[in-house]
mmCIF file of C-alpha atoms in Angstrom:
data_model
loop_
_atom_site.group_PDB
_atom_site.id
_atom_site.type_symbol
_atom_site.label_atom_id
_atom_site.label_comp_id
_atom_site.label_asym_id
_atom_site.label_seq_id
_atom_site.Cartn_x
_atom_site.Cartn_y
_atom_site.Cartn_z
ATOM 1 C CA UNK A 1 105.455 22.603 85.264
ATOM 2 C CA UNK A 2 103.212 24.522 87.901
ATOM 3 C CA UNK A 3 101.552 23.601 90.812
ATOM 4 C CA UNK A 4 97.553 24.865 91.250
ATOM 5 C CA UNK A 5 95.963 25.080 94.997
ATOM 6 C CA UNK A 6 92.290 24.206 93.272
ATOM 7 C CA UNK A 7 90.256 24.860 96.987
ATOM 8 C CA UNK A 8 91.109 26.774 99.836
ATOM 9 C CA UNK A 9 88.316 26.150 102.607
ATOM 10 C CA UNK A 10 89.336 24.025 105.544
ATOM 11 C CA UNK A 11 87.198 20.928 104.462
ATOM 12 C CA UNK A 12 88.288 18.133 102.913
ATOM 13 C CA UNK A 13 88.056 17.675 98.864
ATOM 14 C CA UNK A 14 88.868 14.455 97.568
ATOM 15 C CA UNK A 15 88.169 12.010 94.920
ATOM 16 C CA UNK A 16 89.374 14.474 91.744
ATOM 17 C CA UNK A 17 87.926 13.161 88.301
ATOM 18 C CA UNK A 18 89.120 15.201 85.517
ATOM 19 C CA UNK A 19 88.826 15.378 81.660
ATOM 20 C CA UNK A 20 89.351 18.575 79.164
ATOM 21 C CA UNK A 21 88.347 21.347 81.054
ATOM 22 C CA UNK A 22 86.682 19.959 83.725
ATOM 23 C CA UNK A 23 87.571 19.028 87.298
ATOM 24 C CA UNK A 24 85.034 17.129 89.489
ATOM 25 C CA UNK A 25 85.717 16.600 93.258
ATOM 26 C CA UNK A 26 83.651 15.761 96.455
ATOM 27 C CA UNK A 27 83.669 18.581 98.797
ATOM 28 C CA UNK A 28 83.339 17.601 102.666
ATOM 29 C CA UNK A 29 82.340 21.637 103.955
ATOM 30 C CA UNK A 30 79.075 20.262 104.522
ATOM 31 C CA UNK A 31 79.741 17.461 107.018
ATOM 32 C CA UNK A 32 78.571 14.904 103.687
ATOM 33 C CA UNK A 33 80.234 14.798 100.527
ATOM 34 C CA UNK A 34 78.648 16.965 97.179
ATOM 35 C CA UNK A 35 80.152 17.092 93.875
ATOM 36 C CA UNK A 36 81.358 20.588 92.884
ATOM 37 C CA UNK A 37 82.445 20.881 89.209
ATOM 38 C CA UNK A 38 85.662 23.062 88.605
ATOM 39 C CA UNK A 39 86.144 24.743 85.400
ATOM 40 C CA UNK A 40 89.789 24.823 84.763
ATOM 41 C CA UNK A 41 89.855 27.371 82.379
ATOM 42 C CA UNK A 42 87.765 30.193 84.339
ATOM 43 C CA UNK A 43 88.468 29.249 87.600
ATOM 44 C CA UNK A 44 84.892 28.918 88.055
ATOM 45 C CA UNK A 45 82.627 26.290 90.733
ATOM 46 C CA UNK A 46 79.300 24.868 90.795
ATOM 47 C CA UNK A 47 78.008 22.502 93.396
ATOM 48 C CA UNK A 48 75.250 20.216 93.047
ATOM 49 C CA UNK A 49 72.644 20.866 94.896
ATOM 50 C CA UNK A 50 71.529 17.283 95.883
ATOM 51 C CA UNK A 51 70.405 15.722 99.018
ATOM 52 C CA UNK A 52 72.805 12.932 100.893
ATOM 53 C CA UNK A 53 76.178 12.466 100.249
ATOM 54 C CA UNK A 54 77.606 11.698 96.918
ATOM 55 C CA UNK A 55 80.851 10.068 96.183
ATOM 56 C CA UNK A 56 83.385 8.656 93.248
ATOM 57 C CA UNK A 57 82.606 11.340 90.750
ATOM 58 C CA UNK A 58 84.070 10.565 87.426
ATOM 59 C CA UNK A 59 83.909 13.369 84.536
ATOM 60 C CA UNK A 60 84.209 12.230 80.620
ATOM 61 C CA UNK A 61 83.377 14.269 77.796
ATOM 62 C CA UNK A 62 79.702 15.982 78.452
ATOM 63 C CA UNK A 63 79.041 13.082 80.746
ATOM 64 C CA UNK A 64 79.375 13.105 84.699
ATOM 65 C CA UNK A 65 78.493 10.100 86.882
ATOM 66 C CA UNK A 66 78.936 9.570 90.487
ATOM 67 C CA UNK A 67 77.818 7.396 93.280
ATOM 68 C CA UNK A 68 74.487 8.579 95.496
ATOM 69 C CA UNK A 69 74.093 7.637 99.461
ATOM 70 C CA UNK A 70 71.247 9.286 100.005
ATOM 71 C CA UNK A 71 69.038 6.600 100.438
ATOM 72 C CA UNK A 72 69.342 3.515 102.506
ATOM 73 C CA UNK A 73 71.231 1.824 99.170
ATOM 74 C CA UNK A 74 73.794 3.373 97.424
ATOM 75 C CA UNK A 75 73.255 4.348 93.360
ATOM 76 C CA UNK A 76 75.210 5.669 90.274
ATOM 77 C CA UNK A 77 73.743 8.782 88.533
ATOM 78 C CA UNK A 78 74.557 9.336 85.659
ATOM 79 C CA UNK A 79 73.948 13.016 84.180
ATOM 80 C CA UNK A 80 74.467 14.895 81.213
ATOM 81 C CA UNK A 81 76.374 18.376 81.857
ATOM 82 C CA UNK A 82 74.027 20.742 79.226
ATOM 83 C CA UNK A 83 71.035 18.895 82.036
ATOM 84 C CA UNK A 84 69.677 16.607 78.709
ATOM 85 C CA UNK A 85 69.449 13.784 80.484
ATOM 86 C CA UNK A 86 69.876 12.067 84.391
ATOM 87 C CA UNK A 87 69.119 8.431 85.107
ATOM 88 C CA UNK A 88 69.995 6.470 88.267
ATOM 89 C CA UNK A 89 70.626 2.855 88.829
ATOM 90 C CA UNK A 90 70.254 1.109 91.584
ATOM 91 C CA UNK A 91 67.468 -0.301 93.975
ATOM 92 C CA UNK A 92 66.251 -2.315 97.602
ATOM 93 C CA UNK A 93 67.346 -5.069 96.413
ATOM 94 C CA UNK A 94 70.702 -4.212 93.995
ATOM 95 C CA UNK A 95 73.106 -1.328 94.923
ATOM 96 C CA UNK A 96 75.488 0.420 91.852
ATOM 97 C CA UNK A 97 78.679 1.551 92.829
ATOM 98 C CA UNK A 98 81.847 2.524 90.897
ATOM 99 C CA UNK A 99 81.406 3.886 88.025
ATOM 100 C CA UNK A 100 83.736 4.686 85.030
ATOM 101 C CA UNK A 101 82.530 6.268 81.721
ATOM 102 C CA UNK A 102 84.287 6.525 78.507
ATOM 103 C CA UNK A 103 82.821 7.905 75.340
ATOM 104 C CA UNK A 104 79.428 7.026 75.434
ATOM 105 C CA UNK A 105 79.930 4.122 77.439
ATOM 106 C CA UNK A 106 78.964 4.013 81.293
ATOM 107 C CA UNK A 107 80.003 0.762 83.544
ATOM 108 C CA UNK A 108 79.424 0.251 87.034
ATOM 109 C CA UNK A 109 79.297 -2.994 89.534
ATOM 110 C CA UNK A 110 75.553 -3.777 90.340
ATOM 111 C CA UNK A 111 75.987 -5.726 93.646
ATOM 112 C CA UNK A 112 73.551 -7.891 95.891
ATOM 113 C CA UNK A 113 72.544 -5.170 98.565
ATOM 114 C CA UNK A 114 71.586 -7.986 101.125
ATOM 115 C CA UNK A 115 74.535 -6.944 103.160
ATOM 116 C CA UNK A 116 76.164 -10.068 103.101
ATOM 117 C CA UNK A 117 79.412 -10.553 100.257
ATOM 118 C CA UNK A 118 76.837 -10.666 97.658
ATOM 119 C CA UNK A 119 77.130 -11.131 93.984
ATOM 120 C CA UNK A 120 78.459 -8.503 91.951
ATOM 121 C CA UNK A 121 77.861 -8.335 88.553
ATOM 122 C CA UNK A 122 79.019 -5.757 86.170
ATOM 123 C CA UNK A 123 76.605 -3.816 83.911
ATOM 124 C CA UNK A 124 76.693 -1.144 81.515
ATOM 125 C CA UNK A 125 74.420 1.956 79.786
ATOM 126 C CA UNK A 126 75.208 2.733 76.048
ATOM 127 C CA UNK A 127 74.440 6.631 76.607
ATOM 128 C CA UNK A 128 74.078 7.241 73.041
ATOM 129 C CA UNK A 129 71.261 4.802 72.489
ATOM 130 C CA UNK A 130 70.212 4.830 76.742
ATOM 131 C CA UNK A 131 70.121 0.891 76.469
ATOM 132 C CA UNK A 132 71.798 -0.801 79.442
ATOM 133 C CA UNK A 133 72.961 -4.214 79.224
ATOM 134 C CA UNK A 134 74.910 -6.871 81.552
ATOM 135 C CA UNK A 135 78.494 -7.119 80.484
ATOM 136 C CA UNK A 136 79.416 -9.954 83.032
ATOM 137 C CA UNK A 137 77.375 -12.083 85.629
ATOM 138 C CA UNK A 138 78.355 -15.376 87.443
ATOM 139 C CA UNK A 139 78.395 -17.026 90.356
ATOM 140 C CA UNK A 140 82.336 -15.065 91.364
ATOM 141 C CA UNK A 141 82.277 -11.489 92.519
ATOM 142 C CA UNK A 142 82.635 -9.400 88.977
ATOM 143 C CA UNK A 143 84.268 -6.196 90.630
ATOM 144 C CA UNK A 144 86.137 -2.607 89.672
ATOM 145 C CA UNK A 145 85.192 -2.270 86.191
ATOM 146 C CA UNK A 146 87.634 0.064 83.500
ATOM 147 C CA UNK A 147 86.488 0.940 80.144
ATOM 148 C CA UNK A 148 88.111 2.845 76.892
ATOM 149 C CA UNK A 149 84.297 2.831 75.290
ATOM 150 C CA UNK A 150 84.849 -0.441 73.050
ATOM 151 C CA UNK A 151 86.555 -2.597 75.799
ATOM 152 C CA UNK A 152 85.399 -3.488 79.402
ATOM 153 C CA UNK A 153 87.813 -4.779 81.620
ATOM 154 C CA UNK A 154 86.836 -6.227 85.180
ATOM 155 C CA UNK A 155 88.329 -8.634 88.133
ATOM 156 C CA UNK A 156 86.790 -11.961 88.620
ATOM 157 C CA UNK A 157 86.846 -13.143 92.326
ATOM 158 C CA UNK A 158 87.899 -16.839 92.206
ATOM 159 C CA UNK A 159 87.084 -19.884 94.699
ATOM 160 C CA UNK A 160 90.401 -19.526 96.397
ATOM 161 C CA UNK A 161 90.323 -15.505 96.696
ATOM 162 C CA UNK A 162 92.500 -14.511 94.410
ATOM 163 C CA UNK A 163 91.283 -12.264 91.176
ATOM 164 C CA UNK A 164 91.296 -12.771 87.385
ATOM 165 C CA UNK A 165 90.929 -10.381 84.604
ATOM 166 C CA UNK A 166 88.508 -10.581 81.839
ATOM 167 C CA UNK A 167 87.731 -8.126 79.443
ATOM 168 C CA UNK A 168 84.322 -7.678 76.805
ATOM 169 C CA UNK A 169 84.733 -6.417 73.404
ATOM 170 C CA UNK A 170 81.541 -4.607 72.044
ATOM 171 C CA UNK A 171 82.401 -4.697 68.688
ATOM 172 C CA UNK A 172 82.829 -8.804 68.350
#
């Protein structure tokens, strides 16, 4: 067992996502946080060249996704790493935030961006067909979703402020 110094600049790096050979972190050099994409097996570093800050990048198979603050509500983009395909999600009146991906299967919480507590629902995009559907919506907060790619787990705000788990099977 080894220990790797991955960056060396005196800017903060944080939020590591990491699958195969790929690293993703959010570098702060710039005074706003952009993705950079590590290669662990060269050594190798790309940066992506986007305005605003980005944040939460998660990494899974040929897949990276990652929250976007570079407008006045906050997004998920979702990219493909060969540059096949980008979509975002997100608008005035619904923000995106945390996203997970696993397989071909991208969830993220799609929350009320009135400011106030606001519902939060959680949604998903099949990105082998690009169809997105709601996995969960109700009157509760439906927050931090987790996925394997068949299941989708989530925490269910109740009335007295404690949380519940649920979970959505796609295959029943």
């Amino acid at each position: 067992a080894s220990t790797t110094r991955i960056t060396a600049n005196g800017a903060d790096q944080a939020m590591p996502s990491i699958d195969g050979d790929l690293l993703a972190y959010v570098d702060f050099s710039a005074n706003q946080g952009d993705i950079v994409l590590y290669a662990l097996s060269s050594g190798s570093t790309s940066r992506l060249e986007i305005t605003g800050p980005q944040m939460y990048p998660v990494v899974s198979g040929r897949w990276l996704a990652y929250e976007d603050h570079s407008s006045p509500y906050t997004t998920v983009v979702v990219r493909a790493l060969d540059g096949s395909y980008q979509n975002e999600f997100g608008s005035s009146n619904y923000s995106a935030t945390r996203p997970v991906i696993a397989g071909d299967l991208l969830v993220y919480e799609n929350r009320d961006a009135s400011g106030s507590a606001g519902d939060a629902d959680i949604k998903a995009l099949d990105l082998a067909t690009k169809t997105e559907f709601l996995i969960a919506s109700s009157d509760a907060q439906e927050l931090f979703p987790a996925t394997d790619g068949r299941y989708v787990a989530w925490a269910v705000a109740t009335e007295n402020g404690s949380f519940r788990i649920r979970m959505y099977d796609r295959q029943t």
